[in-house]
Coordinates of C-alpha atoms in Angstrom, one line a residue:
Chain A
M1247 CA -7.4 -0.4 28.9
T1248 CA -8.9 3.0 28.6
A1249 CA -8.2 6.4 27.1
A1250 CA -6.9 7.5 30.5
V1251 CA -4.2 4.9 30.4
F1252 CA -3.3 5.9 26.8
F1253 CA -3.0 9.6 27.5
G1254 CA -1.4 9.1 30.8
C1255 CA 1.3 6.8 29.5
T1256 CA 1.8 9.1 26.4
F1257 CA 2.4 12.1 28.6
I1258 CA 4.6 10.3 31.0
A1259 CA 6.8 8.9 28.3
F1260 CA 7.0 11.9 26.0
G1261 CA 5.9 14.9 28.0
P1262 CA 9.4 16.1 29.1
A1263 CA 10.8 15.5 25.6
L1264 CA 7.9 17.5 24.1
A1265 CA 8.4 20.2 26.6
L1266 CA 12.1 20.4 25.8
Y1267 CA 11.4 20.5 22.2
I1268 CA 8.7 23.2 22.5
F1269 CA 10.7 25.5 24.8
T1270 CA 14.1 25.2 23.3
I1271 CA 13.9 24.2 19.7
A1272 CA 10.6 25.0 18.3
S1273 CA 10.9 28.7 19.0
D1274 CA 14.2 28.9 17.2
P1275 CA 14.1 26.5 14.4
L1276 CA 16.4 28.5 12.2
R1277 CA 19.2 28.2 14.6
V1278 CA 18.9 24.5 14.6
I1279 CA 18.7 24.2 10.9
F1280 CA 21.8 26.4 10.5
L1281 CA 23.6 24.2 13.0
I1282 CA 22.8 21.1 11.1
A1283 CA 23.6 22.7 7.8
G1284 CA 27.0 23.5 9.3
K1285 CA 27.0 27.2 8.5
A1286 CA 26.4 28.4 12.0
S1287 CA 28.4 31.5 12.3
E1288 CA 27.7 33.3 9.1
G1289 CA 24.2 32.2 8.8
L1290 CA 23.2 33.4 12.2
K1291 CA 25.0 36.7 11.8
S1292 CA 22.7 37.4 8.9
I1293 CA 19.7 36.9 11.1
N1294 CA 20.7 38.6 14.3
P1295 CA 24.1 40.1 14.8
D1296 CA 23.7 40.0 18.5
D1297 CA 22.9 36.4 18.7
T1298 CA 25.5 34.1 20.2
V1299 CA 27.1 31.6 18.0
P1300 CA 25.6 28.2 18.7
S1301 CA 28.1 25.9 19.9
M1302 CA 28.8 22.3 19.5
R1303 CA 27.0 21.8 22.8
L1304 CA 23.8 22.9 21.3
L1305 CA 24.3 20.5 18.5
A1306 CA 25.0 17.8 21.0
Y1307 CA 21.8 18.6 22.9
V1308 CA 19.7 18.7 19.8
S1309 CA 21.0 15.5 18.4
G1310 CA 20.7 13.8 21.8
L1311 CA 17.1 14.9 22.0
G1312 CA 16.4 13.7 18.4
F1313 CA 17.9 10.3 19.1
G1314 CA 16.0 10.1 22.4
I1315 CA 12.7 10.9 20.8
M1316 CA 13.2 8.5 18.0
S1317 CA 14.3 5.7 20.3
G1318 CA 11.4 6.3 22.7
V1319 CA 8.8 6.6 19.9
F1320 CA 10.0 3.4 18.2
S1321 CA 10.0 1.5 21.5
F1322 CA 6.7 2.6 22.8
V1323 CA 4.3 3.7 20.1
N1324 CA 3.0 0.2 19.3
T1325 CA 2.4 -0.5 22.9
L1326 CA 0.5 2.8 23.2
S1327 CA -1.6 1.9 20.3
D1328 CA -2.5 -1.4 21.8
S1329 CA -3.4 0.3 25.1
L1330 CA -6.3 1.9 23.3
G1331 CA -7.8 -1.4 22.3
P1332 CA -9.7 -3.9 24.4
G1333 CA -8.0 -6.3 26.8
T1334 CA -7.1 -7.0 30.3
V1335 CA -3.5 -6.3 31.4
G1336 CA -1.9 -9.2 33.1
I1337 CA -4.6 -11.7 32.7
H1338 CA -2.2 -14.5 32.4
G1339 CA -0.4 -13.7 35.5
D1340 CA 1.9 -11.0 34.2
S1341 CA 2.2 -7.7 36.0
P1342 CA -0.8 -5.4 35.7
Q1343 CA 1.6 -2.4 35.6
F1344 CA 2.9 -3.2 32.1
F1345 CA 2.0 0.1 30.6
L1346 CA 3.2 2.2 33.4
N1347 CA 6.5 0.5 33.6
S1348 CA 7.0 0.8 29.8
A1349 CA 6.1 4.5 30.0
F1350 CA 8.5 5.3 32.8
M1351 CA 11.2 3.2 31.1
T1352 CA 10.7 5.1 27.9
L1353 CA 10.9 8.4 29.7
V1354 CA 14.2 7.4 31.3
V1355 CA 15.6 6.3 27.9
V1356 CA 14.7 9.6 26.3
L1357 CA 16.3 11.7 28.9
L1358 CA 19.3 9.4 29.0
H1359 CA 19.8 9.9 25.3
V1360 CA 19.8 13.6 25.8
F1361 CA 22.5 13.5 28.5
W1362 CA 24.5 10.9 26.7
G1363 CA 24.5 13.1 23.6
V1364 CA 25.9 16.1 25.4
V1365 CA 28.5 14.0 27.2
F1366 CA 29.5 12.1 24.2
F1367 CA 30.0 15.1 22.0
D1368 CA 32.1 16.6 24.7
G1369 CA 34.2 13.5 25.0
C1370 CA 34.8 13.5 21.2
E1371 CA 35.7 17.2 21.2
K1372 CA 38.1 16.9 24.1
K1373 CA 39.4 13.6 22.8
K1374 CA 38.9 12.0 26.2
W1375 CA 38.1 8.5 25.1
Y1376 CA 37.2 7.2 28.6
I1377 CA 34.1 9.4 28.4
I1378 CA 33.0 7.7 25.3
L1379 CA 33.7 4.4 26.9
I1380 CA 31.6 5.3 30.0
V1381 CA 28.7 6.4 27.8
F1382 CA 28.8 3.2 25.9
L1383 CA 29.0 1.1 29.0
T1384 CA 26.2 2.9 30.8
H1385 CA 24.0 2.5 27.8
L1386 CA 24.8 -1.2 27.7
L1387 CA 24.1 -1.4 31.4
V1388 CA 20.7 0.3 31.2
S1389 CA 19.7 -1.9 28.3
A1390 CA 20.9 -5.1 29.9
Q1391 CA 19.0 -4.3 33.0
T1392 CA 15.8 -4.3 31.1
F1393 CA 16.2 -8.1 31.0
L1394 CA 15.0 -8.0 34.6
S1395 CA 11.7 -7.1 33.1
P1396 CA 9.2 -8.5 35.6
H1397 CA 11.1 -7.0 38.5
Y1398 CA 10.3 -3.5 37.7
G1399 CA 11.5 -2.0 41.0
I1400 CA 15.2 -2.6 40.7
N1401 CA 15.2 -2.0 37.0
L1402 CA 13.5 1.4 37.1
L1403 CA 15.3 2.5 40.2
S1404 CA 18.8 1.9 38.9
A1405 CA 17.9 3.4 35.5
Y1406 CA 16.7 6.6 37.1
I1407 CA 19.8 6.7 39.3
I1408 CA 22.0 6.4 36.3
M1409 CA 19.9 9.1 34.6
V1410 CA 20.3 11.5 37.4
L1411 CA 24.1 11.0 37.5
M1412 CA 24.4 11.4 33.8
G1413 CA 22.2 14.5 34.0
I1414 CA 24.5 16.1 36.6
W1415 CA 27.5 15.2 34.5
A1416 CA 26.0 16.6 31.4
F1417 CA 25.1 19.8 33.2
F1418 CA 28.6 20.4 34.3
V1419 CA 30.0 19.4 30.9
A1420 CA 27.6 21.9 29.2
G1421 CA 29.1 24.7 31.2
G1422 CA 26.7 24.8 34.2
S1423 CA 27.9 25.4 37.7
C1424 CA 26.4 25.5 41.1
R1425 CA 26.4 29.3 40.9
S1426 CA 24.6 29.5 37.6
L1427 CA 22.1 26.9 38.8
K1428 CA 21.3 29.1 41.8
L1429 CA 20.9 32.2 39.7
C1430 CA 18.7 30.3 37.3
L1431 CA 16.5 29.0 40.0
L1432 CA 16.1 32.4 41.5
C1433 CA 15.4 33.8 38.1
Q1434 CA 18.3 36.2 38.4
D1435 CA 20.4 35.1 35.6
K1436 CA 20.1 37.6 32.8
D1437 CA 20.9 35.2 30.1
F1438 CA 18.6 32.5 31.1
L1439 CA 15.3 31.7 29.4
L1440 CA 13.1 32.7 32.2
F1441 CA 14.6 36.1 32.6
N1442 CA 14.4 37.0 29.0
Q1443 CA 13.2 34.7 26.4
R1444 CA 15.1 36.3 23.6
S1445 CA 18.6 36.5 24.8
R1446 CA 19.7 33.0 25.1
Chain B
M1084 CA 7.5 20.4 -8.3
L1085 CA 9.1 22.6 -5.8
T1086 CA 9.5 26.2 -6.6
F1087 CA 11.6 28.4 -4.5
M1088 CA 11.2 32.1 -4.8
A1089 CA 14.2 33.9 -3.5
S1090 CA 12.9 36.9 -1.7
D1091 CA 15.1 39.6 -2.9
S1092 CA 15.7 42.2 -5.4
E1093 CA 13.3 44.0 -7.5
E1094 CA 14.4 42.3 -10.6
E1095 CA 13.2 39.2 -9.0
V1096 CA 9.9 38.7 -10.5
C1097 CA 9.4 35.2 -9.6
D1098 CA 6.9 35.2 -7.0
E1099 CA 4.4 32.7 -6.2
R1100 CA 1.8 34.3 -8.5
T1101 CA 3.8 34.5 -11.6
S1102 CA 6.1 32.2 -13.1
L1103 CA 8.0 35.1 -14.4
M1104 CA 11.7 34.7 -14.3
S1105 CA 14.0 37.6 -14.3
A1106 CA 15.8 38.3 -17.5
E1107 CA 19.1 37.4 -15.9
S1108 CA 18.3 34.0 -14.9
P1109 CA 15.8 32.3 -17.1
T1110 CA 15.6 29.1 -15.2
P1111 CA 12.8 26.9 -16.2
H1112 CA 9.8 26.3 -14.1
S1113 CA 8.8 22.8 -14.1
C1114 CA 5.1 22.9 -13.8
Q1115 CA 3.1 20.4 -12.0
E1116 CA 0.2 20.9 -14.1
G1117 CA 2.0 19.1 -16.8
R1118 CA 1.1 15.9 -15.2
R1119 CA -2.5 16.4 -14.7
G1120 CA -3.9 13.1 -15.4
P1121 CA -7.3 12.5 -16.8
E1122 CA -9.9 14.2 -14.8
D1123 CA -13.5 15.2 -14.8
G1124 CA -15.2 12.0 -15.5
E1125 CA -12.8 10.7 -18.0
G1126 CA -12.1 7.7 -15.9
A1127 CA -14.7 5.3 -14.7
T1128 CA -13.8 2.8 -12.2
Q1129 CA -14.7 -0.8 -12.6
W1130 CA -16.6 -0.3 -9.5
G1131 CA -19.0 1.7 -11.5
N1132 CA -18.9 5.1 -10.0
Q1133 CA -18.0 8.1 -11.9
D1134 CA -14.7 8.4 -10.3
S1135 CA -13.1 11.4 -11.7
E1136 CA -9.5 10.5 -11.6
E1137 CA -7.9 13.7 -11.0
D1138 CA -4.3 13.0 -11.3
C1139 CA -3.1 16.1 -9.9
E1140 CA 0.3 15.2 -10.6
E1141 CA 1.7 18.4 -9.7
D1142 CA 5.1 17.8 -10.7
P1143 CA 7.1 17.9 -7.5
D1144 CA 9.8 19.8 -9.1
P1145 CA 11.2 22.4 -7.0
Y1146 CA 12.1 25.3 -9.1
A1147 CA 13.8 28.3 -7.9
C1148 CA 13.9 31.7 -9.4
S1149 CA 17.3 32.9 -8.7
G1150 CA 18.8 36.0 -10.0
T1151 CA 19.9 38.5 -7.5
P1152 CA 22.4 40.3 -9.6
G1153 CA 24.4 43.0 -8.0
R1154 CA 24.5 41.5 -4.5
P1155 CA 27.7 40.6 -2.8
P1156 CA 28.1 36.8 -3.0
G1157 CA 28.5 36.3 0.7
L1158 CA 25.3 38.0 1.5
E1159 CA 23.7 36.1 -1.3
E1160 CA 24.7 32.9 0.2
E1161 CA 23.6 33.8 3.6
L1162 CA 20.2 35.0 2.4
T1163 CA 19.8 31.9 0.4
L1164 CA 20.6 29.8 3.4
K1165 CA 18.3 31.9 5.6
Y1166 CA 15.4 31.7 3.2
G1167 CA 16.1 28.2 2.4
A1168 CA 15.9 27.3 6.0
K1169 CA 12.7 29.2 6.4
H1170 CA 11.3 27.4 3.4
V1171 CA 12.1 24.0 5.0
I1172 CA 10.0 24.9 7.9
M1173 CA 7.3 26.4 5.8
L1174 CA 6.9 23.2 3.9
F1175 CA 7.3 20.8 6.7
V1176 CA 4.1 21.9 8.3
P1177 CA 1.7 21.4 5.4
V1178 CA 3.3 18.2 4.3
T1179 CA 3.1 16.9 7.8
L1180 CA -0.5 18.0 8.1
C1181 CA -1.5 16.3 4.9
M1182 CA 0.2 13.1 6.0
V1183 CA -1.4 13.2 9.4
V1184 CA -4.9 13.7 7.9
V1185 CA -4.3 10.7 5.6
V1186 CA -2.9 8.4 8.3
A1187 CA -5.6 9.4 10.8
T1188 CA -8.3 8.6 8.2
I1189 CA -6.7 5.3 7.2
K1190 CA -6.4 4.1 10.7
S1191 CA -9.9 5.0 11.7
V1192 CA -12.1 4.8 8.7
R1193 CA -12.4 1.2 7.4
F1194 CA -13.7 2.3 4.0
Y1195 CA -10.3 3.4 2.7
T1196 CA -8.6 0.1 3.4
E1197 CA -11.3 -2.1 2.1
K1198 CA -10.7 -3.5 -1.3
N1199 CA -13.6 -2.5 -3.5
G1200 CA -12.6 -2.7 -7.1
Q1201 CA -9.8 -1.0 -9.1
L1202 CA -9.5 2.0 -11.2
I1203 CA -9.7 1.7 -14.9
Y1204 CA -6.0 2.7 -15.1
T1205 CA -4.9 -0.4 -13.3
P1206 CA -6.9 -3.1 -15.0
F1207 CA -4.8 -6.1 -14.1
T1208 CA -5.8 -7.8 -11.0
E1209 CA -3.4 -8.8 -8.3
D1210 CA -5.4 -11.7 -7.2
T1211 CA -3.3 -14.2 -9.0
P1212 CA -2.1 -17.6 -8.0
S1213 CA 1.6 -17.0 -8.4
V1214 CA 4.0 -14.4 -7.3
G1215 CA 5.5 -14.0 -10.8
Q1216 CA 2.1 -13.3 -12.3
R1217 CA 1.3 -10.8 -9.6
L1218 CA 4.5 -9.0 -10.2
L1219 CA 3.9 -8.9 -13.9
N1220 CA 0.4 -7.6 -13.4
S1221 CA 1.7 -4.8 -11.2
V1222 CA 4.3 -3.8 -13.7
L1223 CA 1.8 -3.7 -16.4
N1224 CA -0.6 -1.6 -14.3
T1225 CA 2.3 0.8 -13.7
L1226 CA 3.1 1.0 -17.4
I1227 CA -0.5 1.9 -18.1
M1228 CA -0.8 4.4 -15.4
I1229 CA 2.4 6.1 -16.3
S1230 CA 1.5 6.2 -20.0
V1231 CA -1.8 7.8 -19.1
I1232 CA 0.0 10.4 -17.1
V1233 CA 2.6 11.1 -19.8
V1234 CA -0.2 11.4 -22.4
M1235 CA -2.1 13.8 -20.3
T1236 CA 0.9 15.8 -19.6
I1237 CA 1.8 16.2 -23.2
F1238 CA -1.9 17.0 -23.9
L1239 CA -1.8 19.7 -21.4
V1240 CA 1.5 21.1 -22.7
V1241 CA 0.1 21.1 -26.2
L1242 CA -3.0 22.9 -25.0
Y1243 CA -0.9 25.4 -23.2
K1244 CA 1.3 26.0 -26.2
Y1245 CA -1.6 26.6 -28.4
R1246 CA -3.2 28.9 -25.9
C1247 CA -6.4 27.0 -25.3
Y1248 CA -6.7 28.6 -21.9
K1249 CA -10.4 28.2 -21.7
F1250 CA -10.2 24.5 -22.0
I1251 CA -7.5 24.3 -19.3
H1252 CA -9.5 26.5 -17.0
G1253 CA -12.6 24.5 -17.5
W1254 CA -10.6 21.3 -16.9
L1255 CA -9.2 22.6 -13.7
I1256 CA -12.5 23.9 -12.4
M1257 CA -14.2 20.6 -13.2
S1258 CA -11.6 18.7 -11.3
S1259 CA -11.8 21.0 -8.3
L1260 CA -15.5 20.7 -8.3
M1261 CA -15.3 16.9 -8.3
L1262 CA -12.8 16.9 -5.5
L1263 CA -14.5 19.5 -3.4
F1264 CA -18.0 18.2 -3.7
L1265 CA -18.1 14.5 -4.6
F1266 CA -15.1 13.2 -2.8
T1267 CA -15.8 15.4 0.2
Y1268 CA -19.4 14.0 0.3
I1269 CA -18.1 10.4 0.2
Y1270 CA -15.4 11.1 2.8
L1271 CA -17.9 12.8 5.1
G1272 CA -20.3 9.9 4.7
E1273 CA -17.7 7.3 5.6
V1274 CA -16.5 9.3 8.6
L1275 CA -20.0 9.6 9.9
K1276 CA -20.6 5.9 9.4
T1277 CA -17.4 5.1 11.3
Y1278 CA -18.4 7.1 14.3
N1279 CA -22.0 6.2 14.0
V1280 CA -23.1 9.8 13.9
A1281 CA -26.4 10.6 12.2
M1282 CA -26.8 13.5 9.9
D1283 CA -29.9 14.5 8.0
Y1284 CA -29.7 15.4 4.4
P1285 CA -30.4 19.1 4.7
T1286 CA -27.5 19.5 7.2
L1287 CA -25.3 17.5 5.0
F1288 CA -26.2 19.5 1.9
L1289 CA -25.5 22.7 3.8
T1290 CA -22.2 21.5 5.1
V1291 CA -20.9 20.2 1.8
W1292 CA -22.2 23.1 -0.1
N1293 CA -20.5 25.6 2.1
F1294 CA -17.3 23.6 2.2
G1295 CA -17.2 23.2 -1.5
A1296 CA -18.2 26.7 -2.5
V1297 CA -15.7 28.4 -0.2
G1298 CA -13.1 26.0 -1.5
M1299 CA -13.8 26.9 -5.1
V1300 CA -13.6 30.6 -4.2
C1301 CA -10.4 30.2 -2.2
I1302 CA -8.6 28.1 -4.7
H1303 CA -9.7 29.7 -8.0
W1304 CA -10.2 33.2 -7.0
K1305 CA -9.2 35.1 -3.9
G1306 CA -9.2 34.1 -0.3
P1307 CA -7.1 34.3 2.9
L1308 CA -3.8 32.5 2.3
A1309 CA -4.2 30.2 5.3
L1310 CA -7.6 29.1 4.1
Q1311 CA -6.4 28.5 0.6
Q1312 CA -3.5 26.4 1.9
A1313 CA -5.9 24.5 4.1
Y1314 CA -8.1 23.7 1.2
L1315 CA -5.2 22.6 -1.0
I1316 CA -4.0 20.3 1.8
M1317 CA -7.5 18.9 2.1
I1318 CA -7.9 18.1 -1.6
S1319 CA -4.5 16.6 -1.7
A1320 CA -5.4 14.3 1.2
L1321 CA -8.7 13.4 -0.4
M1322 CA -6.9 12.5 -3.7
A1323 CA -4.3 10.5 -1.8
L1324 CA -7.0 8.6 0.0
V1325 CA -8.6 7.7 -3.4
F1326 CA -5.3 6.4 -4.6
I1327 CA -4.7 4.4 -1.5
K1328 CA -8.1 2.8 -1.8
Y1329 CA -8.1 1.9 -5.4
L1330 CA -4.5 1.1 -6.2
P1331 CA -3.7 -2.5 -5.5
E1332 CA -0.8 -3.1 -3.2
W1333 CA 2.1 -4.0 -5.4
S1334 CA 1.0 -1.7 -8.1
A1335 CA 1.0 1.2 -5.7
W1336 CA 4.7 0.6 -4.8
V1337 CA 5.8 0.2 -8.3
I1338 CA 3.8 3.2 -9.4
L1339 CA 5.4 5.3 -6.7
G1340 CA 8.9 4.3 -7.9
A1341 CA 8.0 4.9 -11.6
I1342 CA 6.5 8.3 -10.9
S1343 CA 9.7 9.4 -9.2
V1344 CA 11.7 8.4 -12.2
Y1345 CA 9.2 10.1 -14.5
D1346 CA 9.3 13.2 -12.4
L1347 CA 13.1 13.3 -12.6
V1348 CA 13.0 12.9 -16.4
A1349 CA 10.2 15.3 -17.0
V1350 CA 11.7 18.1 -15.1
L1351 CA 15.3 17.9 -15.8
C1352 CA 15.5 16.7 -19.4
P1353 CA 15.6 19.5 -21.9
K1354 CA 12.7 18.1 -23.8
G1355 CA 10.7 17.0 -20.8
P1356 CA 7.1 18.1 -21.0
L1357 CA 7.1 19.9 -17.7
R1358 CA 10.2 21.7 -18.5
M1359 CA 8.8 22.8 -21.8
L1360 CA 5.6 23.9 -20.0
V1361 CA 7.6 26.0 -17.7
E1362 CA 9.7 27.5 -20.4
T1363 CA 6.6 28.4 -22.4
A1364 CA 5.1 30.1 -19.4
Q1365 CA 8.3 31.9 -18.8
E1366 CA 8.4 33.2 -22.3
R1367 CA 4.9 34.5 -22.0
N1368 CA 5.4 35.9 -18.6
E1369 CA 2.4 34.1 -17.3
P1370 CA 1.8 32.2 -14.1
I1371 CA 1.5 28.5 -14.3
F1372 CA -1.9 27.3 -13.0
P1373 CA -1.6 28.5 -9.5
A1374 CA -4.6 26.4 -8.5
L1375 CA -2.5 23.3 -8.5
I1376 CA 0.4 24.6 -6.5
Y1377 CA 0.8 25.0 -2.8
S1378 CA 2.4 28.3 -2.0
S1379 CA 3.9 28.9 1.3
A1380 CA 3.9 32.7 1.2
M1381 CA 2.0 35.4 -0.4
V1382 CA 3.0 38.0 -2.8
W1383 CA 2.4 41.4 -1.5
T1384 CA 3.0 44.0 -4.0
V1385 CA 2.2 47.6 -4.3
G1386 CA 0.9 49.2 -7.4
M1387 CA -0.2 46.2 -9.3
A1388 CA -1.2 46.8 -12.8
K1389 CA -3.0 44.7 -15.3
L1390 CA -0.8 43.0 -17.6
D1391 CA -2.2 42.6 -21.0
P1392 CA -1.2 39.2 -22.1
S1393 CA -0.7 40.4 -25.6
S1394 CA 1.8 43.0 -24.4
Q1395 CA 4.3 40.4 -23.4
G1396 CA 7.6 40.4 -25.0
A1397 CA 9.5 42.5 -22.7
L1398 CA 11.9 40.6 -20.6
Q1399 CA 12.7 43.8 -18.9
L1400 CA 10.0 44.0 -16.4
P1401 CA 9.3 47.3 -14.8
Y1402 CA 10.0 47.9 -11.1
A1403 CA 6.4 47.6 -10.1
P1404 CA 5.8 44.1 -11.2
E1405 CA 2.6 43.4 -12.9
M1406 CA 1.2 40.5 -11.2
E1407 CA -2.4 40.5 -12.2
D1408 CA -3.1 39.0 -15.5
S1409 CA -5.8 37.0 -17.1
Y1410 CA -5.2 34.2 -14.7
D1411 CA -6.5 36.2 -11.9
S1412 CA -9.1 33.6 -11.4
F1413 CA -6.5 31.2 -10.1
G1414 CA -7.0 32.8 -6.8
E1415 CA -3.7 34.2 -5.9
P1416 CA -4.4 36.2 -2.8
S1417 CA -3.5 39.6 -3.9
H1418 CA -3.4 41.9 -0.9
P1419 CA -1.5 45.0 -1.7
E1420 CA 0.4 45.4 1.4
V1421 CA 4.0 45.4 2.3
L1422 CA 4.8 42.3 4.3
E1423 CA 8.3 42.5 5.4
P1424 CA 11.1 45.0 5.5
T1425 CA 14.0 44.7 3.3
L1426 CA 16.8 42.4 4.1
P1427 CA 19.4 43.9 6.3
G1428 CA 22.4 45.5 4.7
Y1429 CA 20.8 46.2 1.4
P1430 CA 19.9 49.9 1.6
G1431 CA 19.3 50.4 -2.0
E1432 CA 16.2 48.4 -2.1
E1433 CA 12.8 50.0 -2.2
L1434 CA 10.7 48.9 0.7
E1435 CA 7.4 48.9 -0.9
E1436 CA 8.4 46.4 -3.5
E1437 CA 9.6 43.9 -1.0
E1438 CA 7.7 40.7 -1.3
E1439 CA 7.6 37.9 1.0
R1440 CA 8.3 35.1 -1.4
G1441 CA 7.9 31.6 -0.5
V1442 CA 8.4 28.3 -1.9
K1443 CA 5.9 26.4 -3.9
L1444 CA 5.4 22.7 -3.9
G1445 CA 3.1 21.0 -6.3
L1446 CA 0.0 19.3 -5.0
G1447 CA 1.1 16.1 -6.7
D1448 CA 4.0 16.0 -4.3
F1449 CA 1.6 16.2 -1.4
I1450 CA -0.5 13.5 -2.9
F1451 CA 2.3 11.0 -3.5
Y1452 CA 4.0 11.6 -0.2
S1453 CA 0.7 10.9 1.5
V1454 CA 0.1 7.9 -0.7
L1455 CA 3.3 6.4 0.5
V1456 CA 2.8 7.1 4.1
G1457 CA -0.9 6.1 3.9
K1458 CA 0.0 2.8 2.2
A1459 CA 2.6 2.1 4.9
A1460 CA -0.1 2.7 7.5
A1461 CA -2.7 0.7 5.7
T1462 CA -0.9 -2.4 4.7
G1463 CA 0.3 -5.3 6.7
S1464 CA 0.3 -5.3 10.3
G1465 CA -0.8 -1.7 10.9
D1466 CA 2.5 -1.1 12.5
W1467 CA 3.2 2.4 13.6
N1468 CA 6.9 2.1 13.4
T1469 CA 6.7 1.6 9.7
T1470 CA 4.5 4.6 9.3
L1471 CA 6.7 6.8 11.4
A1472 CA 9.8 5.7 9.6
C1473 CA 8.3 6.5 6.2
F1474 CA 7.1 9.9 7.5
V1475 CA 10.6 10.7 8.7
A1476 CA 12.2 9.5 5.5
I1477 CA 9.9 11.7 3.4
L1478 CA 10.7 14.8 5.5
I1479 CA 14.4 14.1 5.2
G1480 CA 14.1 13.8 1.5
L1481 CA 12.1 17.0 1.3
C1482 CA 14.8 18.7 3.4
L1483 CA 17.5 17.5 1.1
T1484 CA 15.6 18.5 -2.0
L1485 CA 15.2 22.0 -0.6
L1486 CA 18.9 22.1 0.1
L1487 CA 19.6 21.2 -3.5
L1488 CA 17.1 23.8 -4.5
A1489 CA 18.9 26.5 -2.6
V1490 CA 22.2 25.4 -4.1
F1491 CA 21.1 24.9 -7.8
K1492 CA 18.4 27.5 -7.9
K1493 CA 16.4 25.9 -10.6
A1494 CA 13.4 23.7 -10.8
L1495 CA 13.9 20.4 -9.2
P1496 CA 11.7 17.4 -8.8
A1497 CA 10.6 16.9 -5.3
L1498 CA 9.5 13.3 -5.6
P1499 CA 12.6 11.3 -6.3
I1500 CA 14.7 11.7 -3.2
S1501 CA 11.7 11.5 -0.8
I1502 CA 10.1 8.6 -2.5
T1503 CA 13.3 6.7 -2.7
F1504 CA 14.0 7.2 1.0
G1505 CA 10.4 6.4 1.7
L1506 CA 10.4 3.1 -0.2
I1507 CA 13.8 2.0 1.3
F1508 CA 12.6 2.8 4.8
Y1509 CA 9.2 1.2 4.2
F1510 CA 10.6 -2.2 3.1
S1511 CA 13.4 -2.3 5.5
T1512 CA 11.4 -1.2 8.5
D1513 CA 8.5 -3.5 7.7
N1514 CA 10.6 -6.6 7.2
L1515 CA 13.6 -6.1 9.5
V1516 CA 12.8 -3.6 12.2
R1517 CA 9.2 -4.4 12.9
P1518 CA 9.6 -8.0 14.1
F1519 CA 12.6 -7.0 16.2
M1520 CA 10.8 -4.1 17.9
D1521 CA 7.7 -6.1 18.4
T1522 CA 9.6 -8.7 20.3
L1523 CA 11.5 -6.1 22.3
A1524 CA 8.3 -4.3 23.3
S1525 CA 6.4 -7.4 24.3
H1526 CA 9.3 -8.3 26.7
Q1527 CA 9.8 -4.7 27.7
L1528 CA 13.4 -4.7 26.6
Y1529 CA 14.9 -1.4 25.7
I1530 CA 17.9 -0.8 23.5

């Protein structure tokens, strides 16, 4: 187990979460703190009167990301630290892809937490209890699937499928639409990050 | 001790340099320095080295200068919240950095986890046959350590009250010398040994000399703010490493708990030594030992004048605040520039007097936070979950303390909440969460 495995697995597992953090939260930490302190509207007006009031969706996203990162870190960091040490993976007949599988599984768990957060908050706000039930059941499903541990293929594949579905759902719940997605991808949306960093 | 300087009106003379409080709001500053333990060779370890026990117990008491009279209350609250939030961020970074340095050192350099004697302040050994005896010894060690700290604090307050400034300056300079030269030399030696890097004595001398000399200048005189902050973080980390190495296990945890209680008492009780120190400094319009406090922002004032210490008395401070005083040597960076424009919606304020005030946290806070996290990283199974849990707990505690600071606007101890959370998280994670997560990770189960 080498440094390459260590860094590779670290970036696989935490790269997207770190990118999300850097691009959406780190540049505007005050907004996040205000959200959490619960004084969103007045507080932000004092900073920038033109800024939009952060919504419950932003809080949902931030809390989902936070939960995801903590969950991923707690699951994976000891494994990562072991990967720096000496050893041979799978010497007793286990799969040699132990680290890669753990890394990809951690990634999917982190992203799932983000999407679950968004969807869950929306369900709570609109008081649609079936949404909460679905979030709960999919979480249970993904976790139960990990019992299939040596059979990485089916486990990872279905986890990623669930993640993509949840991602699409969270996207529409957060207010996205096919039109806004197109504008975003073509960098034509004035409000979007890539068009103008400030006006979000 | 956490000091929060509200960056607002001109009557606000609390800035990071001075401990002046405006006449309207004479809130006491609890000074860290009050808890300076014995330093400069007063302590000799049983191990035999002249280990200068610099108990930089900067009291982690956040103290806030409030006092923005004449502002609409809504604006006041918003500004408080805004600057409170900024201060949270301004403090998260240095506290995190200090903890990262300590944990990185603990995990890589064997020296700081090897048991090699104990300090003279914790004379009872923990190598006892029975658990009860061990517990008793650790409690006794704690009592001795805390009494030493209390005695030193009172000694410092007495010195301050009777204006023995030269003695105090000498004490501070001696302790910084010890940290910046001796402890750095030892640290560098151990790091080089760990990585098997050879360094000849001339190079070593040059390196340590430069590091130490620049450090002394930055901390006690003038220097770029970032450099001063970096040096303060480094000396806090060095001190924390010394504690981690020489405090026996159970004693360390009990001492952490006891120090938080002492901090609470010393800062909040009317006759607490730190509170008295702060009030004395307040009466005299003097800064409180800036060398032992981490400041997150700089005071940029225009038109600084020399304040003759004998011409105190006036609680009405003129509009151009006198910042320089005889404690110039304490290295407050004094760049006479305007830093930030006035706050919006307050047209009456004169721009050039606007000061970017920050929040101040005592170095003792840094040290004890790092001791907690470092001990979590050093002991037991070397589990990362425990270390991370303690780290998060301390940051949450710091956040809550800053929130309280913004609400109460007075000096508050920064240790109790963080250390309490840290201790709770350490013991519960190490005993409950760790075995569970280990099993999950080894079978690749995810919850």
